[in-house]
């Protein structure tokens, strides 16, 4: 078993790893930038090492500094979380060469899955279905046109080195292709320093369904079922759930088996995720493998009962996976990413101090957060503040429970995505599970476009009066929380109830 783990990350995932360490009796070492000196992940860890100024390049992305911190602290392992250095092959290798255990897959597996064309080649060789297209980068637009003709438009141009939706262009006619080719290459060159582009068939209205895998160092590779991640904005996931409303036990078994084949082909170890597109006709296609723990891992944890982060640490320490090789989900779990973005203003990032944070609780509710009242939210890092995750015995109960939990949530001081999530939970199409990867972009205007009701306007006016009064009495925190709550309308009653209780308790 590992004894001391350095957590090379920040925010909610750093705290998540620290908590797993505590439960396993492993000592944890946090790292932090100037901006995070008072962050919860730093306080909760057993030790903490300052690694530099706020910009990530000089702190959370400075691999050498992080490895030096691990050695100085006497850690025997490094957990990278997600983002930052988690999928950098060189970092995984450097950690290993420093004599430390990397809590993740071998550098070679990261490399094998790091290029989309290489991953497609590997998948094809192991009987894992991929979207029709090439497995090699193409020399020019003319070659791309030729390929596109063989399976028909629309097609998708994709950067081989791609990630985060960059270097991707949908092309609907041959005439559009040359221009799209040039702009995809340009974007890929700027984002990845590599302008290799290939062609895929563009699948209309698919779902994004991914399979969680775990692999130990003794040859066992298992699939832990799927996550449905179709609620996306600009290729970014917003809401995830497990299981998927579109996956039967039979399909789950086939997708799980394909994911296990892909993982075995790459010599995979530890936790990873195979992403697939599930087409309307029921065919599924491998997209890529994420060689790390994912943001949305908790929904799988809630329906399987497997603590994935603990198992990352156990596997890295040499333990064997004790679970059966297929797992049926129990109940339903949903996750909403609570970000500091303003949904009514094009999801513009919002910054400032979190004046008041009231976290939902009660049956089936989990909060994986990285902030607290008093935290400063800046522009240096990802806008995700926390994840709100719920479990219910059915999808309907989970959706209702998420709605209830979102109504309990109060974040004052910065704008958040809370209101957006409330509207999604109320939406008839979402409630029916009738979603695909284009659903949110289609639905967003009507989700957010509803004019404020008379009740909402009245609530906002009362809230403004309360704030003015609170300023006189020095209790602005409470009033601001109520103001943001009541301005949204959806949670008016609960916000007033919260205030009434607090006022009643005031000495
Ligand atoms: P990235 O690594 O840049 O995130 P992915 O290959 O994972 O790129 O694709 C990102 C998203 O783009 C997917 O989740 C899906 O929504 C969409 N997408 C990718 N490939 C296709 C395709 N062939 N047809 C339709 N949509 C696609």
Coordinates of C-alpha atoms and ligand atoms in Angstrom, one line a residue:
X1 CA 0.0 0.0 0.0
X2 CA 1.1 3.6 -0.7
X3 CA 2.2 5.6 2.3
X4 CA 2.2 9.2 1.2
X5 CA 0.7 10.7 -2.0
X6 CA 1.4 14.1 -3.5
X7 CA -1.8 15.4 -5.1
X8 CA -0.7 17.4 -8.2
X9 CA -3.9 19.4 -8.6
X10 CA -6.2 21.9 -7.0
X11 CA -10.0 22.5 -6.4
X12 CA -12.5 19.8 -6.0
X13 CA -10.5 16.9 -7.5
X14 CA -7.5 17.6 -5.2
X15 CA -9.9 17.5 -2.2
X16 CA -11.5 14.4 -3.6
X17 CA -8.1 12.6 -3.7
X18 CA -7.1 13.9 -0.2
X19 CA -10.3 12.5 1.2
X20 CA -9.7 9.1 -0.4
X21 CA -6.2 9.1 1.1
X22 CA -7.6 9.9 4.5
X23 CA -10.0 7.0 4.3
X24 CA -7.3 4.6 3.3
X25 CA -4.8 5.8 6.0
X26 CA -2.4 7.3 3.4
X27 CA -0.8 10.6 4.1
X28 CA -1.5 13.3 1.6
X29 CA 0.6 16.3 0.4
X30 CA -1.2 19.2 -1.3
X31 CA 0.5 21.6 -3.7
X32 CA -0.7 25.2 -4.1
X33 CA -0.1 28.4 -6.0
X34 CA -0.2 31.9 -4.5
X35 CA -3.9 32.0 -5.4
X36 CA -4.8 28.9 -3.4
X37 CA -2.9 29.4 -0.1
X38 CA -6.2 29.3 1.8
X39 CA -8.0 26.7 -0.4
X40 CA -9.8 23.8 1.2
X41 CA -7.6 21.2 -0.5
X42 CA -4.6 22.7 1.2
X43 CA -6.1 22.8 4.6
X44 CA -7.5 19.3 4.5
X45 CA -4.3 17.6 3.3
X46 CA -1.8 16.4 5.9
X47 CA 1.0 18.6 4.4
X48 CA 1.1 21.3 1.8
X49 CA 3.9 22.7 -0.5
X50 CA 3.8 26.0 -2.2
X51 CA 4.8 25.6 -5.8
X52 CA 4.6 29.1 -7.3
X53 CA 2.5 32.0 -8.5
X54 CA -1.1 31.9 -9.7
X55 CA -0.6 31.2 -13.4
X56 CA -0.8 27.4 -14.0
X57 CA 2.2 27.4 -16.2
X58 CA 4.3 28.5 -13.3
X59 CA 2.7 26.2 -10.7
X60 CA 0.2 23.4 -11.4
X61 CA 1.8 22.8 -14.9
X62 CA 5.4 23.0 -13.6
X63 CA 6.2 19.2 -13.5
X64 CA 9.7 19.6 -12.3
X65 CA 8.7 21.7 -9.4
X66 CA 6.0 19.3 -8.5
X67 CA 8.3 16.3 -8.6
X68 CA 10.8 18.2 -6.5
X69 CA 8.1 18.9 -4.0
X70 CA 7.1 15.2 -3.9
X71 CA 10.7 14.2 -3.2
X72 CA 11.2 16.9 -0.6
X73 CA 8.0 15.8 1.2
X74 CA 9.1 12.1 1.1
X75 CA 6.0 11.1 -0.9
X76 CA 6.1 7.7 -2.6
X77 CA 3.5 8.5 -5.2
X78 CA 1.9 11.3 -7.3
X79 CA -1.9 11.5 -8.2
X80 CA -2.4 13.9 -11.0
X81 CA -6.2 14.3 -10.8
X82 CA -7.7 15.5 -14.2
X83 CA -6.6 18.3 -16.4
X84 CA -3.2 20.0 -15.8
X85 CA -0.5 17.3 -16.1
X86 CA -2.7 14.2 -15.9
X87 CA -2.4 13.2 -19.6
X88 CA 1.2 14.4 -20.3
X89 CA 3.2 11.4 -21.2
X90 CA 6.5 13.1 -20.3
X91 CA 5.2 13.9 -16.8
X92 CA 4.1 10.3 -16.1
X93 CA 7.5 9.2 -17.3
X94 CA 9.4 11.8 -15.2
X95 CA 7.5 10.7 -12.1
X96 CA 8.5 7.1 -12.7
X97 CA 12.1 8.1 -13.4
X98 CA 12.2 10.0 -10.1
X99 CA 11.4 6.7 -8.3
X100 CA 7.8 7.6 -7.5
X101 CA 4.6 5.7 -8.2
X102 CA 2.4 7.3 -10.8
X103 CA -1.3 6.9 -9.9
X104 CA -2.4 6.4 -13.5
X105 CA -1.7 4.4 -16.6
X106 CA 1.9 3.8 -17.9
X107 CA 3.3 6.6 -20.0
X108 CA 3.3 4.2 -23.0
X109 CA -0.5 3.8 -22.7
X110 CA -1.0 7.6 -22.4
X111 CA 1.1 7.9 -25.6
X112 CA -0.9 5.2 -27.4
X113 CA -4.2 6.9 -26.7
X114 CA -2.8 10.5 -27.0
X115 CA -3.1 10.7 -30.7
X116 CA -6.6 10.2 -32.2
X117 CA -5.3 8.6 -35.3
X118 CA -3.0 6.2 -33.3
X119 CA -5.9 5.3 -31.0
X120 CA -8.2 4.7 -34.0
X121 CA -5.6 2.4 -35.5
X122 CA -5.3 0.5 -32.3
X123 CA -9.1 0.2 -32.0
X124 CA -9.5 -1.1 -35.5
X125 CA -6.8 -3.7 -34.9
X126 CA -8.7 -5.0 -31.9
X127 CA -12.2 -5.1 -33.3
X128 CA -13.4 -2.0 -31.5
X129 CA -15.8 -0.1 -33.9
X130 CA -14.7 3.5 -34.8
X131 CA -16.5 6.2 -36.8
X132 CA -16.0 5.5 -40.5
X133 CA -13.0 7.6 -41.7
X134 CA -9.2 7.5 -42.0
X135 CA -6.8 6.3 -39.4
X136 CA -4.1 8.5 -40.9
X137 CA -3.6 12.2 -41.2
X138 CA -4.2 13.4 -44.8
X139 CA -1.8 15.4 -46.9
X140 CA -4.2 18.0 -48.3
X141 CA -7.8 19.1 -48.9
X142 CA -7.9 17.2 -52.2
X143 CA -7.1 13.9 -50.4
X144 CA -9.7 14.7 -47.8
X145 CA -12.3 15.4 -50.5
X146 CA -11.6 12.0 -52.0
X147 CA -12.1 10.2 -48.7
X148 CA -15.3 12.2 -47.9
X149 CA -16.7 11.1 -51.2
X150 CA -16.4 7.5 -50.3
X151 CA -18.7 7.7 -47.3
X152 CA -20.7 10.9 -48.1
X153 CA -21.3 14.2 -46.4
X154 CA -21.5 15.6 -43.8
X155 CA -18.0 14.8 -42.6
X156 CA -15.9 16.0 -39.7
X157 CA -12.3 17.2 -40.0
X158 CA -10.4 16.4 -36.8
X159 CA -7.0 17.3 -35.5
X160 CA -5.0 14.1 -34.7
X161 CA -3.6 15.7 -31.6
X162 CA -7.0 17.2 -30.7
X163 CA -8.7 17.8 -27.4
X164 CA -11.3 20.1 -25.9
X165 CA -13.1 20.2 -29.3
X166 CA -10.2 22.2 -30.9
X167 CA -9.3 21.6 -34.5
X168 CA -12.7 20.2 -35.4
X169 CA -14.8 21.3 -38.4
X170 CA -18.1 19.9 -39.6
X171 CA -18.2 20.0 -43.5
X172 CA -21.6 19.6 -45.2
X173 CA -20.6 19.9 -48.8
X174 CA -17.5 19.4 -51.0
X175 CA -17.4 23.1 -51.7
X176 CA -17.0 24.0 -48.0
X177 CA -14.1 21.5 -47.6
X178 CA -11.0 23.5 -48.7
X179 CA -11.7 26.4 -46.4
X180 CA -12.6 24.2 -43.4
X181 CA -9.5 22.2 -44.0
X182 CA -7.3 25.3 -43.8
X183 CA -9.0 26.6 -40.6
X184 CA -8.9 23.1 -38.9
X185 CA -5.2 22.9 -39.6
X186 CA -4.5 26.5 -38.4
X187 CA -6.4 25.9 -35.2
X188 CA -4.6 22.5 -34.6
X189 CA -1.2 24.1 -35.2
X190 CA -2.0 26.9 -32.7
X191 CA -3.5 24.7 -30.1
X192 CA -1.2 21.6 -30.2
X193 CA 1.8 22.6 -32.3
X194 CA 0.7 19.8 -34.7
X195 CA -1.4 20.4 -37.7
X196 CA -2.2 16.7 -38.7
X197 CA -5.8 16.5 -39.6
X198 CA -7.9 13.5 -40.7
X199 CA -11.5 12.8 -41.8
X200 CA -14.4 11.1 -40.0
X201 CA -18.1 10.6 -41.0
X202 CA -20.2 13.2 -39.1
X203 CA -22.8 11.3 -37.2
X204 CA -26.1 13.2 -36.8
X205 CA -27.7 13.4 -33.4
X206 CA -25.7 10.8 -31.5
X207 CA -25.4 10.4 -27.8
X208 CA -22.1 10.6 -26.0
X209 CA -21.8 7.4 -23.9
X210 CA -18.6 6.5 -22.2
X211 CA -17.5 3.4 -20.4
X212 CA -15.5 3.4 -17.1
X213 CA -12.7 0.9 -16.9
X214 CA -10.4 -0.3 -14.2
X215 CA -7.3 -2.3 -14.8
X216 CA -4.9 -3.7 -12.3
X217 CA -1.2 -4.8 -12.6
X218 CA -2.2 -8.5 -12.5
X219 CA -4.0 -8.7 -15.9
X220 CA -7.5 -7.9 -14.8
X221 CA -9.4 -5.3 -16.8
X222 CA -13.1 -4.6 -16.0
X223 CA -15.9 -2.3 -17.2
X224 CA -18.0 -0.5 -14.6
X225 CA -20.9 0.4 -16.9
X226 CA -21.6 3.6 -18.8
X227 CA -22.1 7.3 -18.3
X228 CA -24.4 9.4 -20.5
X229 CA -22.8 12.7 -21.2
X230 CA -24.9 14.1 -24.0
X231 CA -25.8 17.4 -22.3
X232 CA -23.0 19.4 -23.8
X233 CA -22.4 23.0 -24.7
X234 CA -19.6 23.6 -27.2
X235 CA -18.4 20.1 -26.8
X236 CA -18.1 20.6 -23.0
X237 CA -20.1 18.3 -20.7
X238 CA -22.5 20.1 -18.4
X239 CA -24.6 17.3 -16.9
X240 CA -23.8 13.6 -16.7
X241 CA -25.7 10.6 -15.5
X242 CA -25.4 6.8 -15.0
X243 CA -26.7 4.7 -16.4
X244 CA -27.8 6.0 -19.8
X245 CA -31.5 6.0 -20.7
X246 CA -30.5 4.6 -24.1
X247 CA -28.4 1.6 -23.0
X248 CA -29.9 -1.8 -22.4
X249 CA -28.1 -4.5 -20.4
X250 CA -27.2 -6.2 -23.7
X251 CA -25.7 -3.0 -25.2
X252 CA -23.9 -2.3 -21.9
X253 CA -22.2 -5.7 -22.1
X254 CA -21.2 -5.1 -25.8
X255 CA -19.9 -1.6 -25.1
X256 CA -18.1 -2.8 -22.0
X257 CA -16.4 -5.6 -23.8
X258 CA -15.3 -3.2 -26.5
X259 CA -13.9 -0.8 -23.9
X260 CA -12.0 -3.7 -22.2
X261 CA -10.5 -4.7 -25.6
X262 CA -9.3 -1.1 -26.2
X263 CA -7.8 -0.9 -22.7
X264 CA -6.0 -4.2 -23.1
X265 CA -4.7 -3.3 -26.5
X266 CA -3.1 -0.1 -25.0
X267 CA -1.5 -2.0 -22.1
X268 CA -3.8 0.1 -19.8
X269 CA -3.6 0.2 -16.0
X270 CA -5.6 2.1 -13.4
X271 CA -8.8 4.0 -14.1
X272 CA -9.6 5.2 -17.6
X273 CA -12.6 5.9 -19.8
X274 CA -13.5 4.9 -23.3
X275 CA -15.7 7.5 -25.0
X276 CA -18.2 6.4 -27.6
X277 CA -20.8 7.9 -29.9
X278 CA -24.0 6.0 -29.7
X279 CA -25.8 6.6 -33.0
X280 CA -29.6 6.7 -33.4
X281 CA -29.5 3.3 -35.2
X282 CA -28.0 1.7 -32.1
X283 CA -24.4 1.4 -33.5
X284 CA -21.7 2.7 -31.3
X285 CA -18.3 4.1 -32.3
X286 CA -15.1 4.5 -30.2
X287 CA -14.0 8.1 -30.1
X288 CA -11.0 8.2 -27.7
X289 CA -9.7 7.0 -24.3
X290 CA -9.3 9.4 -21.5
X291 CA -6.3 8.2 -19.6
X292 CA -7.1 9.6 -16.1
X293 CA -9.9 9.9 -13.6
X294 CA -12.8 12.0 -15.0
X295 CA -14.8 14.9 -13.7
X296 CA -18.0 12.8 -13.9
X297 CA -16.6 9.7 -12.1
X298 CA -19.0 10.1 -9.1
X299 CA -22.1 9.0 -11.0
X300 CA -20.4 5.7 -11.6
X301 CA -19.4 5.5 -8.0
X302 CA -23.0 6.0 -6.8
X303 CA -24.6 3.3 -9.0
X304 CA -21.8 0.7 -8.6
X305 CA -20.7 1.3 -5.0
X306 CA -17.1 1.3 -6.1
X307 CA -14.9 4.2 -4.9
X308 CA -13.0 4.8 -8.0
X309 CA -10.4 7.2 -6.5
X310 CA -9.7 4.7 -3.7
X311 CA -9.2 2.0 -6.3
X312 CA -6.8 4.2 -8.3
X313 CA -4.7 4.3 -5.1
X314 CA -5.1 0.7 -4.3
X315 CA -4.3 -0.4 -7.9
X316 CA -1.2 1.8 -7.9
X317 CA -0.2 0.2 -4.7
X318 CA -0.3 -3.3 -6.3
X319 CA -3.7 -4.5 -5.1
X320 CA -5.9 -6.8 -7.2
X321 CA -9.3 -5.8 -8.5
X322 CA -11.8 -7.9 -6.5
X323 CA -15.0 -7.0 -8.5
X324 CA -16.7 -9.1 -11.2
X325 CA -15.9 -8.2 -14.7
X326 CA -19.3 -6.8 -15.5
X327 CA -21.4 -4.6 -13.2
X328 CA -25.1 -3.7 -13.5
X329 CA -26.0 -0.3 -12.1
X330 CA -28.2 0.1 -9.0
X331 CA -30.6 3.0 -9.2
X332 CA -29.7 6.3 -11.0
X333 CA -27.2 9.1 -10.5
X334 CA -27.0 12.5 -12.0
X335 CA -24.2 15.2 -11.7
X336 CA -24.5 18.9 -12.4
X337 CA -21.3 20.9 -12.8
X338 CA -21.7 24.1 -10.7
X339 CA -19.5 26.6 -12.5
X340 CA -18.9 30.3 -12.0
X341 CA -20.5 31.2 -15.3
X342 CA -23.5 33.3 -16.0
X343 CA -26.0 31.3 -18.1
X344 CA -28.1 34.3 -18.8
X345 CA -25.1 36.1 -20.3
X346 CA -23.7 33.5 -22.7
X347 CA -22.0 31.6 -19.8
X348 CA -19.6 34.5 -19.3
X349 CA -17.1 33.6 -16.5
X350 CA -18.0 35.4 -13.3
X351 CA -15.3 36.4 -10.7
X352 CA -15.3 37.6 -7.2
X353 CA -15.6 36.5 -3.6
X354 CA -18.1 33.8 -2.6
X355 CA -19.9 35.7 0.1
X356 CA -22.1 32.9 1.2
X357 CA -22.2 29.2 0.3
X358 CA -25.1 27.1 1.5
X359 CA -24.5 23.5 0.4
X360 CA -27.5 21.1 -0.2
X361 CA -27.8 18.0 1.8
X362 CA -30.3 15.3 2.8
X363 CA -31.1 11.9 1.3
X364 CA -29.0 10.9 -1.7
X365 CA -27.1 14.2 -2.1
X366 CA -23.3 14.5 -2.6
X367 CA -21.3 17.7 -2.9
X368 CA -17.8 17.4 -4.3
X369 CA -16.6 21.0 -4.0
X370 CA -13.4 23.0 -3.9
X371 CA -14.6 26.3 -2.6
X372 CA -16.3 27.7 0.6
X373 CA -17.7 30.9 1.9
X374 CA -14.9 33.5 1.5
X375 CA -13.2 31.8 -1.4
X376 CA -12.0 34.1 -4.2
X377 CA -12.9 33.0 -7.7
X378 CA -10.5 34.4 -10.3
X379 CA -9.8 33.8 -13.9
X380 CA -6.6 31.7 -13.5
X381 CA -8.3 28.4 -13.3
X382 CA -11.3 26.4 -14.6
X383 CA -14.6 27.9 -13.6
X384 CA -15.9 24.7 -12.1
X385 CA -16.6 25.4 -8.4
X386 CA -18.1 22.1 -7.4
X387 CA -20.2 19.1 -8.6
X388 CA -23.6 18.4 -7.2
X389 CA -24.4 14.7 -7.5
X390 CA -27.5 12.9 -6.5
X391 CA -28.7 9.3 -6.3
X392 CA -32.2 8.0 -6.7
X393 CA -33.8 4.6 -7.0
X394 CA -35.1 5.6 -10.5
X395 CA -34.2 8.3 -13.0
X396 CA -37.3 10.2 -12.2
X397 CA -36.5 10.3 -8.5
X398 CA -32.9 11.3 -9.3
X399 CA -34.1 14.2 -11.4
X400 CA -36.6 15.4 -8.8
X401 CA -33.9 15.0 -6.1
X402 CA -31.5 17.1 -8.1
X403 CA -34.1 19.8 -8.5
X404 CA -34.7 19.8 -4.8
X405 CA -31.0 20.0 -4.1
X406 CA -30.4 22.8 -6.6
X407 CA -33.1 24.8 -4.8
X408 CA -31.3 24.3 -1.5
X409 CA -28.0 25.5 -3.0
X410 CA -27.2 29.1 -2.4
X411 CA -24.1 30.7 -3.8
X412 CA -23.8 34.4 -3.4
X413 CA -21.1 36.7 -4.7
X414 CA -20.5 35.1 -8.1
X415 CA -22.9 34.1 -10.8
X416 CA -23.3 30.3 -11.2
X417 CA -24.8 27.8 -13.5
X418 CA -27.4 26.8 -10.9
X419 CA -30.3 28.5 -12.6
X420 CA -29.4 26.7 -15.9
X421 CA -29.4 23.3 -14.2
X422 CA -32.8 24.0 -12.5
X423 CA -34.3 24.7 -15.9
X424 CA -32.9 21.5 -17.4
X425 CA -34.3 19.5 -14.5
X426 CA -37.8 21.0 -15.2
X427 CA -37.5 20.4 -19.0
X428 CA -39.9 17.8 -20.4
X429 CA -37.5 16.5 -23.0
X430 CA -34.7 16.1 -20.5
X431 CA -37.1 14.4 -18.1
X432 CA -38.0 12.0 -20.9
X433 CA -34.3 11.2 -21.5
X434 CA -34.7 12.5 -25.1
X435 CA -31.3 14.0 -25.4
X436 CA -28.4 13.9 -27.8
X437 CA -25.2 15.8 -28.2
X438 CA -26.9 18.6 -30.1
X439 CA -29.9 18.8 -27.7
X440 CA -28.6 21.5 -25.4
X441 CA -27.6 23.9 -28.2
X442 CA -31.1 23.5 -29.7
X443 CA -32.8 23.9 -26.4
X444 CA -30.8 26.6 -24.7
X445 CA -32.7 29.6 -26.0
X446 CA -36.0 28.3 -24.8
X447 CA -34.5 27.1 -21.5
X448 CA -33.1 30.5 -20.6
X449 CA -35.2 32.7 -22.7
X450 CA -38.3 32.7 -20.5
X451 CA -39.2 36.2 -19.5
X452 CA -39.0 36.8 -15.7
X453 CA -42.5 36.3 -14.1
X454 CA -44.2 38.9 -12.0
X455 CA -43.3 36.8 -8.9
X456 CA -39.6 36.8 -9.9
X457 CA -39.7 40.6 -10.4
X458 CA -41.4 41.1 -7.1
X459 CA -38.9 38.8 -5.4
X460 CA -36.0 40.7 -6.9
X461 CA -37.4 44.0 -5.6
X462 CA -37.9 42.6 -2.1
X463 CA -34.4 41.2 -2.2
X464 CA -33.0 44.6 -3.1
X465 CA -34.8 46.2 -0.2
X466 CA -33.4 43.4 2.1
X467 CA -29.9 44.1 1.0
X468 CA -30.2 47.8 1.7
X469 CA -31.5 46.9 5.1
X470 CA -28.9 44.3 5.7
X471 CA -26.2 46.8 4.8
X472 CA -27.4 49.0 7.7
X473 CA -27.3 46.0 10.0
X474 CA -24.1 44.5 8.8
X475 CA -25.7 41.2 7.7
X476 CA -25.2 41.6 4.0
X477 CA -24.1 38.0 3.4
X478 CA -27.5 36.6 4.2
X479 CA -29.3 39.2 2.3
X480 CA -27.2 38.7 -0.8
X481 CA -27.7 35.0 -0.7
X482 CA -31.4 35.6 -0.6
X483 CA -31.2 38.2 -3.4
X484 CA -29.5 35.8 -5.8
X485 CA -31.9 33.1 -4.9
X486 CA -35.0 35.2 -5.3
X487 CA -33.9 36.9 -8.5
X488 CA -33.8 33.4 -10.1
X489 CA -37.4 32.9 -9.2
X490 CA -37.2 29.1 -9.2
X491 CA -36.4 28.8 -5.6
X492 CA -38.2 31.8 -4.1
X493 CA -40.1 29.9 -1.4
X494 CA -37.1 28.0 -0.1
X495 CA -35.0 31.1 0.0
X496 CA -37.5 32.9 2.0
X497 CA -37.8 30.0 4.3
X498 CA -34.1 29.9 4.7
X499 CA -34.0 33.6 5.6
X500 CA -36.9 33.2 8.0
X501 CA -35.1 30.4 9.9
X502 CA -31.9 32.5 10.1
X503 CA -33.7 35.6 11.2
X504 CA -35.5 33.5 13.9
X505 CA -32.1 32.2 15.2
X506 CA -30.5 35.6 15.3
X507 CA -29.6 36.5 18.9
Ligands
LIG1 P1 -12.0 16.3 -28.2 O1 -10.9 15.3 -27.8 O2 -11.5 17.5 -28.9 O3 -12.9 16.5 -27.1 P2 -13.7 14.2 -29.4 O4 -13.3 13.3 -30.5 O5 -13.8 13.6 -28.0 O6 -12.8 15.5 -29.4 O7 -15.1 14.8 -29.7 C1 -15.7 15.8 -28.9 C2 -17.2 15.9 -29.2 O8 -17.5 16.1 -30.5 C3 -17.9 14.5 -28.9 O9 -18.2 14.4 -27.5 C4 -19.1 14.7 -29.8 O10 -20.0 15.5 -29.1 C5 -18.6 15.4 -31.0 N1 -18.1 14.5 -32.1 C6 -16.9 13.9 -32.2 N2 -16.8 13.1 -33.3 C7 -18.0 13.2 -33.9 C8 -18.5 12.6 -35.1 N3 -17.8 11.8 -35.9 N4 -19.8 12.9 -35.4 C9 -20.6 13.7 -34.7 N5 -20.1 14.3 -33.5 C10 -18.8 14.1 -33.1

